[in-house]
Amino acid sequence: MKVEDLGYSAFFETNRNKLGLGDFAMARVIAEFKEAYRIKDADGEYPAKITGKRMFEASSREDYPAVGDWVAIAKADDDLAVIHGILPRATVIKRKYGDKVQIIAANVDVAFVVESVDRDYNLNRFERYFAIAQSGGVRPAIVLNKVDLLSREESDERRSQLESRFPGVDILFTSVVQNEGLDELRNYIATGKTYCFLGSSGVGKSSLINKLLGNPPANEAIRTDDISSYSGRGKHVTTGRQMYVLTHGGIVIDNPGMRQVGMGDASGGIDAFFDQITVLAKKCRYVDCTHAHEPGCEVTKAVASGKLDKEKYANYVNLKKEAKYCEMDDVEKRVKDRQFGKFLKKAKEGLKDLGHKDW
Ligand code: GDP
Ligand code: ZN
């Protein structure tokens, strides 16, 4: 195996040199435990710990290695490596709660946003996950799973719905039970690229990953024992996130932790995803237009004329408000809660004027 198969690229090599880490070997973090990591390089896998110095320097959770990170290591002996530094992340999937940031996965190329047809199917949810992905520089793709539960017509209808709502986003239809679309999924996954799976619990993320792994052979199953004998801790301290290199190439990160992901500080990602709205907003009369009820607002004008999807607009307003809220400190939140009540009222009136009944 080459380091490129593990996702190493010119981006990391440039940064490694810039940071003067040329003397260290590079490895990728494939699992994270409370005080230890499991890392992988071209030669194999090792447990690893971070140096006391690094720990001392780390001021926030983001300063610690996360699954998917490239780290500069020195092998203490055959069975243990010491992490001396983290290379800057090309992309990141993170969530924020309070003033804490948690890195879910680093250096992810594509986030599969998984939804299944048997649940309360909701197009807005896609945008929510897209925003999380894009705020960290990760490209989203749609996986609609359990299509075995749909008729041919229903399936075609879902597809055209998704295509018109999310132009430019790749869409894969899969069924784990009927082995449908799994080859497309495998072919979509490129050697040396990293993929994570986002989506609510029960949509079939683990089932899909197990299929991709061809049901994990023993050598890919996590060896928690190595870590516990080393750090004195058992398997209960793992975050549950784990990176796998697929036999046919490509890297997938399994993220049980993504189940409760909120909007975090995805504000930038929201704007990126709603390009159309961002472009329109530039032409609003007021620079700080909230696109609720202001005169000369191009966004509400576009909704009224049917150029902008009403649902999409409503979802934008919602996500924006949620992201803003996450970014504020507590005092601001209290003030905003009051102001926001007023804003929401206005926005609702605006939507009502536009004939949007469901708000
Ligand atoms: P996760 O929580 O997203 O990881 O979802 P799981 O992989 O645990 O799957 C949840 C449930 O959905 C399990 O009972 C699976 O057997 C079932 N499931 C997964 N994929 C499919 C599918 O393609 N079709 C059908 N009908 N059921 C599926
Ligand atoms: Zn506006």
Coordinates of C-alpha atoms and ligand atoms in Angstrom, one line a residue:
M1 CA 0.0 0.0 0.0
K2 CA 1.2 3.5 -0.8
V3 CA 0.5 6.6 1.3
E4 CA -1.5 8.0 -1.6
D5 CA -3.9 5.1 -1.2
L6 CA -4.4 6.4 2.3
G7 CA -5.3 9.8 1.0
Y8 CA -1.9 11.5 1.2
S9 CA -1.5 14.3 -1.4
A10 CA 0.6 17.2 -2.4
F11 CA -1.5 19.4 -0.1
F12 CA -0.2 17.5 2.9
E13 CA 3.4 17.2 1.7
T14 CA 3.6 21.0 1.1
N15 CA 2.3 21.6 4.6
R16 CA 4.6 19.0 6.1
N17 CA 7.6 20.8 4.6
K18 CA 6.3 24.3 5.5
L19 CA 6.0 23.2 9.1
G20 CA 9.5 21.7 9.2
L21 CA 8.1 18.2 9.9
G22 CA 10.3 16.6 7.2
D23 CA 12.1 14.4 9.7
F24 CA 9.0 12.7 10.9
A25 CA 7.1 9.9 9.3
M26 CA 3.5 10.6 8.3
A27 CA 0.5 8.4 9.3
R28 CA -3.2 8.8 9.3
V29 CA -5.4 8.6 12.4
I30 CA -7.9 5.7 11.8
A31 CA -9.5 5.6 15.3
E32 CA -9.6 7.8 18.3
F33 CA -9.8 6.7 21.9
K34 CA -9.8 8.7 25.1
E35 CA -6.1 9.2 25.4
A36 CA -4.8 7.2 22.5
Y37 CA -5.1 6.8 18.8
R38 CA -4.8 4.1 16.2
I39 CA -2.8 5.2 13.2
K40 CA -2.0 3.7 9.8
D41 CA 0.8 4.2 7.3
A42 CA 2.0 2.3 4.3
D43 CA 3.6 -0.4 6.5
G44 CA 0.8 -1.1 8.9
E45 CA -1.2 0.0 11.9
Y46 CA -0.1 1.1 15.4
P47 CA -1.4 2.5 18.6
A48 CA -0.2 6.0 19.1
K49 CA -0.2 8.7 21.8
I50 CA 0.5 12.4 21.6
T51 CA 3.5 14.0 23.2
G52 CA 3.1 15.8 26.5
K53 CA 4.3 18.9 24.8
R54 CA 1.5 18.7 22.2
M55 CA -1.0 18.1 24.9
F56 CA 0.2 21.1 26.8
E57 CA 0.0 23.3 23.7
A58 CA -3.5 22.1 22.7
S59 CA -5.9 24.9 23.7
S60 CA -9.1 23.4 22.2
R61 CA -10.5 20.2 21.0
E62 CA -9.5 21.2 17.4
D63 CA -5.9 21.0 18.4
Y64 CA -6.1 17.3 19.1
P65 CA -5.8 14.7 16.4
A66 CA -9.1 13.4 15.0
V67 CA -10.0 10.5 12.8
G68 CA -8.8 11.2 9.3
D69 CA -6.0 13.5 10.3
W70 CA -2.5 13.2 9.0
V71 CA 0.0 13.3 11.8
A72 CA 3.8 13.5 12.1
I73 CA 5.0 10.5 14.1
A74 CA 8.1 8.9 15.5
K75 CA 7.9 5.2 16.2
A76 CA 9.0 4.6 19.8
D77 CA 9.2 0.9 19.1
D78 CA 7.5 -1.6 16.8
D79 CA 4.2 -1.3 18.7
L80 CA 3.9 2.3 19.6
A81 CA 4.1 5.6 17.8
V82 CA 4.3 9.1 19.3
I83 CA 2.4 11.9 17.5
H84 CA 4.4 15.1 17.3
G85 CA 2.1 17.2 15.2
I86 CA -1.0 17.4 13.1
L87 CA -0.9 18.5 9.5
P88 CA -3.4 21.3 8.6
R89 CA -6.7 19.8 7.6
A90 CA -7.8 20.0 3.9
T91 CA -11.4 19.7 5.0
V92 CA -13.3 19.0 8.2
I93 CA -16.6 17.7 9.4
K94 CA -17.3 19.3 12.7
R95 CA -20.0 20.1 15.1
K96 CA -20.2 22.8 17.7
Y97 CA -22.1 22.6 21.0
G98 CA -21.9 25.5 23.4
D99 CA -18.3 26.9 23.0
K100 CA -16.9 23.4 22.3
V101 CA -16.0 22.2 18.9
Q102 CA -15.9 18.5 18.0
I103 CA -14.1 17.3 15.0
I104 CA -16.0 14.4 13.7
A105 CA -13.7 13.6 10.8
A106 CA -10.8 15.3 9.0
N107 CA -9.7 15.4 5.4
V108 CA -12.9 14.0 4.0
D109 CA -13.5 14.4 0.2
V110 CA -17.1 13.5 -0.1
A111 CA -19.9 13.2 2.5
F112 CA -22.6 10.8 1.5
V113 CA -25.8 12.2 2.9
V114 CA -27.9 9.1 3.4
E115 CA -31.7 9.1 3.6
S116 CA -34.0 6.2 3.4
V117 CA -37.4 6.0 1.8
D118 CA -39.2 4.4 4.8
R119 CA -38.7 7.3 7.2
D120 CA -40.3 10.7 7.3
Y121 CA -38.8 11.6 4.0
N122 CA -37.8 15.2 4.1
L123 CA -35.9 17.1 1.5
N124 CA -35.0 19.9 3.9
R125 CA -32.9 17.4 5.9
F126 CA -30.6 17.1 2.9
E127 CA -29.8 20.8 2.9
R128 CA -29.1 20.6 6.6
Y129 CA -26.4 18.0 6.1
F130 CA -25.1 19.7 2.9
A131 CA -24.5 22.8 5.0
I132 CA -22.4 20.8 7.5
A133 CA -20.4 19.3 4.8
Q134 CA -19.8 22.4 2.8
S135 CA -18.9 24.6 5.7
G136 CA -15.9 22.3 6.2
G137 CA -15.1 22.2 2.5
V138 CA -16.5 18.7 1.9
R139 CA -18.5 17.9 -1.2
P140 CA -21.9 16.3 -0.5
A141 CA -23.5 13.5 -2.5
I142 CA -26.9 12.0 -2.0
V143 CA -27.5 8.3 -1.2
L144 CA -31.2 7.3 -1.1
N145 CA -31.3 3.9 0.5
K146 CA -34.0 1.2 0.9
V147 CA -35.3 1.8 -2.6
D148 CA -36.5 -1.8 -2.6
L149 CA -39.5 -0.4 -0.7
L150 CA -40.5 1.8 -3.7
S151 CA -42.3 0.9 -6.9
R152 CA -40.6 1.8 -10.2
E153 CA -42.8 4.9 -10.5
E154 CA -42.2 6.1 -7.0
S155 CA -38.5 5.7 -7.5
D156 CA -38.5 7.7 -10.7
E157 CA -40.5 10.4 -9.0
R158 CA -38.1 10.6 -6.1
R159 CA -35.2 10.9 -8.5
S160 CA -36.7 13.7 -10.5
Q161 CA -37.7 15.5 -7.3
L162 CA -34.1 15.3 -6.0
E163 CA -32.6 16.3 -9.3
S164 CA -34.7 19.4 -9.6
R165 CA -34.2 20.4 -6.0
F166 CA -30.5 19.7 -5.9
P167 CA -29.0 20.3 -9.3
G168 CA -25.4 19.5 -9.5
V169 CA -25.4 17.1 -6.6
D170 CA -24.6 13.5 -7.4
I171 CA -27.5 11.1 -6.5
L172 CA -27.2 7.4 -5.8
F173 CA -30.1 5.0 -5.2
T174 CA -29.3 1.9 -3.2
S175 CA -30.9 -1.1 -1.7
V176 CA -28.8 -3.2 0.7
V177 CA -31.3 -6.0 0.7
Q178 CA -31.6 -6.3 -3.0
N179 CA -28.0 -5.4 -3.8
E180 CA -29.2 -2.5 -5.9
G181 CA -27.0 0.4 -6.7
L182 CA -24.1 -1.0 -4.6
D183 CA -21.9 -1.4 -7.7
E184 CA -22.5 2.3 -8.5
L185 CA -21.6 3.2 -5.0
R186 CA -18.4 1.2 -5.2
N187 CA -17.5 2.7 -8.5
Y188 CA -18.2 6.2 -7.2
I189 CA -15.6 5.7 -4.5
A190 CA -12.2 6.5 -5.9
T191 CA -8.8 5.2 -4.6
G192 CA -7.1 7.6 -2.2
K193 CA -10.3 9.6 -1.6
T194 CA -12.1 9.7 1.8
Y195 CA -15.8 9.4 2.3
C196 CA -18.0 9.7 5.3
F197 CA -21.6 8.9 5.8
L198 CA -24.0 11.4 7.3
G199 CA -27.6 10.8 8.1
S200 CA -30.1 9.9 10.8
S201 CA -30.0 6.7 12.7
G202 CA -31.7 3.8 10.9
V203 CA -31.3 4.9 7.3
G204 CA -28.8 2.2 6.7
K205 CA -25.3 3.7 7.0
S206 CA -23.8 0.7 8.8
S207 CA -25.4 -1.7 6.4
L208 CA -23.9 0.2 3.4
I209 CA -20.5 0.4 5.0
N210 CA -20.6 -3.3 5.8
K211 CA -21.4 -4.0 2.2
L212 CA -18.5 -1.9 1.0
L213 CA -16.2 -3.7 3.4
G214 CA -17.6 -7.0 2.2
N215 CA -18.4 -7.6 5.9
P216 CA -15.3 -6.6 7.7
P217 CA -12.6 -9.3 7.7
A218 CA -11.0 -9.9 11.0
N219 CA -7.9 -7.9 10.1
E220 CA -9.9 -4.8 9.7
A221 CA -11.9 -5.1 12.9
I222 CA -10.6 -2.7 15.5
R223 CA -8.2 -4.2 17.9
T224 CA -9.3 -2.5 21.1
D225 CA -7.1 -4.9 23.1
D226 CA -3.9 -3.3 21.9
I227 CA -5.0 0.1 23.1
S228 CA -6.4 -1.1 26.4
S229 CA -3.2 -2.9 27.3
Y230 CA -1.3 0.2 26.4
S231 CA -3.4 2.9 28.0
G232 CA -5.1 0.8 30.6
R233 CA -8.4 1.6 29.2
G234 CA -10.9 -0.6 27.5
K235 CA -13.2 -0.3 24.5
H236 CA -15.7 1.8 26.2
V237 CA -13.7 4.9 25.6
T238 CA -13.7 4.8 21.9
T239 CA -15.6 7.5 20.1
G240 CA -16.8 4.8 17.8
R241 CA -15.5 6.6 14.7
Q242 CA -13.3 4.5 12.5
M243 CA -11.6 4.8 9.2
Y244 CA -11.4 1.8 6.8
V245 CA -9.4 1.4 3.6
L246 CA -11.5 -0.6 1.2
T247 CA -10.0 -3.6 -0.7
H248 CA -10.8 -2.0 -4.0
G249 CA -9.4 1.4 -3.0
G250 CA -11.1 4.3 -1.3
I251 CA -11.4 5.2 2.4
V252 CA -14.6 5.3 4.4
I253 CA -15.2 6.8 7.8
D254 CA -17.9 5.3 9.9
N255 CA -19.5 8.0 12.1
P256 CA -22.0 6.8 14.7
G257 CA -21.4 10.2 16.3
M258 CA -23.0 12.0 13.4
R259 CA -26.4 11.0 14.5
Q260 CA -26.9 14.0 16.7
V261 CA -25.3 16.6 14.5
G262 CA -26.7 20.0 14.8
M263 CA -26.1 23.0 12.6
G264 CA -23.0 24.0 14.5
D265 CA -21.2 26.9 12.9
A266 CA -22.3 25.9 9.4
S267 CA -23.3 29.4 8.5
G268 CA -20.8 29.8 5.7
G269 CA -21.8 26.4 4.4
I270 CA -25.4 27.4 4.3
D271 CA -24.6 30.3 2.1
A272 CA -22.4 28.2 -0.2
F273 CA -25.2 25.7 -0.6
F274 CA -27.9 28.3 -1.3
D275 CA -25.9 29.9 -4.1
Q276 CA -29.0 31.1 -5.8
I277 CA -30.1 32.9 -2.6
T278 CA -26.7 34.4 -2.0
V279 CA -26.6 35.8 -5.5
L280 CA -30.0 37.3 -5.2
A281 CA -29.2 38.7 -1.8
K282 CA -26.4 40.8 -3.3
K283 CA -29.0 42.8 -5.1
C284 CA -31.2 43.5 -2.1
R285 CA -31.7 47.1 -1.3
Y286 CA -30.2 46.8 2.2
V287 CA -26.9 45.1 2.8
D288 CA -28.1 43.6 6.1
C289 CA -31.4 42.4 4.5
T290 CA -32.8 39.4 6.3
H291 CA -35.0 38.6 3.3
A292 CA -38.0 38.5 5.5
H293 CA -40.1 41.6 4.8
E294 CA -37.7 44.3 3.6
P295 CA -38.7 46.4 0.7
G296 CA -36.5 46.0 -2.3
C297 CA -35.6 42.4 -1.3
E298 CA -34.7 40.3 -4.3
V299 CA -35.0 37.1 -2.5
T300 CA -38.7 37.4 -1.5
K301 CA -39.3 38.8 -5.0
A302 CA -37.9 35.7 -6.5
V303 CA -40.1 33.5 -4.3
A304 CA -43.1 35.5 -5.3
S305 CA -42.4 35.2 -9.0
G306 CA -41.7 31.4 -8.6
K307 CA -38.1 31.7 -9.6
L308 CA -37.0 30.6 -6.2
D309 CA -38.4 27.4 -4.6
K310 CA -40.6 28.4 -1.6
E311 CA -39.6 25.3 0.3
K312 CA -36.0 26.1 -0.3
Y313 CA -36.4 29.6 0.9
A314 CA -38.2 28.5 4.0
N315 CA -35.5 26.0 4.8
Y316 CA -32.8 28.7 4.2
V317 CA -34.4 31.0 6.7
N318 CA -34.6 28.1 9.2
L319 CA -31.1 26.9 8.9
K320 CA -29.7 30.4 8.9
K321 CA -31.4 31.1 12.2
E322 CA -30.2 27.9 13.7
A323 CA -26.6 28.4 12.7
K324 CA -26.6 32.0 13.9
Y325 CA -28.0 30.9 17.2
C326 CA -25.2 28.3 17.6
E327 CA -22.6 30.9 17.0
M328 CA -23.8 33.2 19.8
D329 CA -22.8 33.2 23.4
D330 CA -25.4 32.9 26.1
V331 CA -26.1 36.6 26.7
E332 CA -26.4 37.2 23.0
K333 CA -28.8 34.3 22.8
R334 CA -31.1 35.7 25.4
V335 CA -31.2 39.0 23.6
K336 CA -31.6 37.3 20.3
D337 CA -34.4 35.0 21.5
R338 CA -36.5 38.1 22.0
Q339 CA -35.5 39.8 18.8
F340 CA -35.8 36.6 16.9
G341 CA -39.4 36.2 18.0
K342 CA -40.1 39.5 16.2
F343 CA -38.1 38.5 13.1
L344 CA -39.8 35.1 12.9
K345 CA -43.2 36.8 13.1
K346 CA -42.2 39.1 10.2
A347 CA -40.8 36.2 8.2
K348 CA -43.9 34.2 8.7
E349 CA -46.1 37.1 7.6
G350 CA -43.8 37.5 4.6
L351 CA -44.3 33.9 3.7
K352 CA -48.0 34.1 4.2
D353 CA -48.1 37.0 1.8
L354 CA -46.4 34.8 -0.7
G355 CA -49.0 32.1 -0.2
H356 CA -46.9 29.7 1.9
K357 CA -49.4 28.0 4.1
D358 CA -47.3 25.4 5.9
W359 CA -45.2 27.6 8.1
Ligands
GDP1 P1 -27.8 3.2 10.5 O1 -28.3 3.5 11.8 O2 -27.9 4.3 9.6 O3 -26.4 2.6 10.5 O4 -28.7 2.0 9.9 P2 -28.5 0.4 9.8 O5 -27.5 0.1 8.8 O6 -28.3 -0.1 11.2 O7 -29.9 -0.1 9.3 C1 -31.1 0.2 9.9 C2 -32.1 -0.9 9.5 O8 -32.5 -0.7 8.2 C3 -31.7 -2.3 9.7 O9 -32.7 -3.1 10.2 C4 -31.3 -2.7 8.3 O10 -31.4 -4.1 8.1 C5 -32.3 -2.0 7.5 N1 -31.8 -1.7 6.1 C6 -30.6 -1.2 5.8 N2 -30.6 -1.1 4.4 C7 -31.8 -1.5 3.9 C8 -32.3 -1.5 2.6 O11 -31.6 -1.2 1.6 N3 -33.6 -1.9 2.5 C9 -34.3 -2.3 3.5 N4 -35.6 -2.7 3.3 N5 -33.9 -2.3 4.8 C10 -32.6 -1.9 5.0
ZN2 ZN -33.3 40.5 0.9

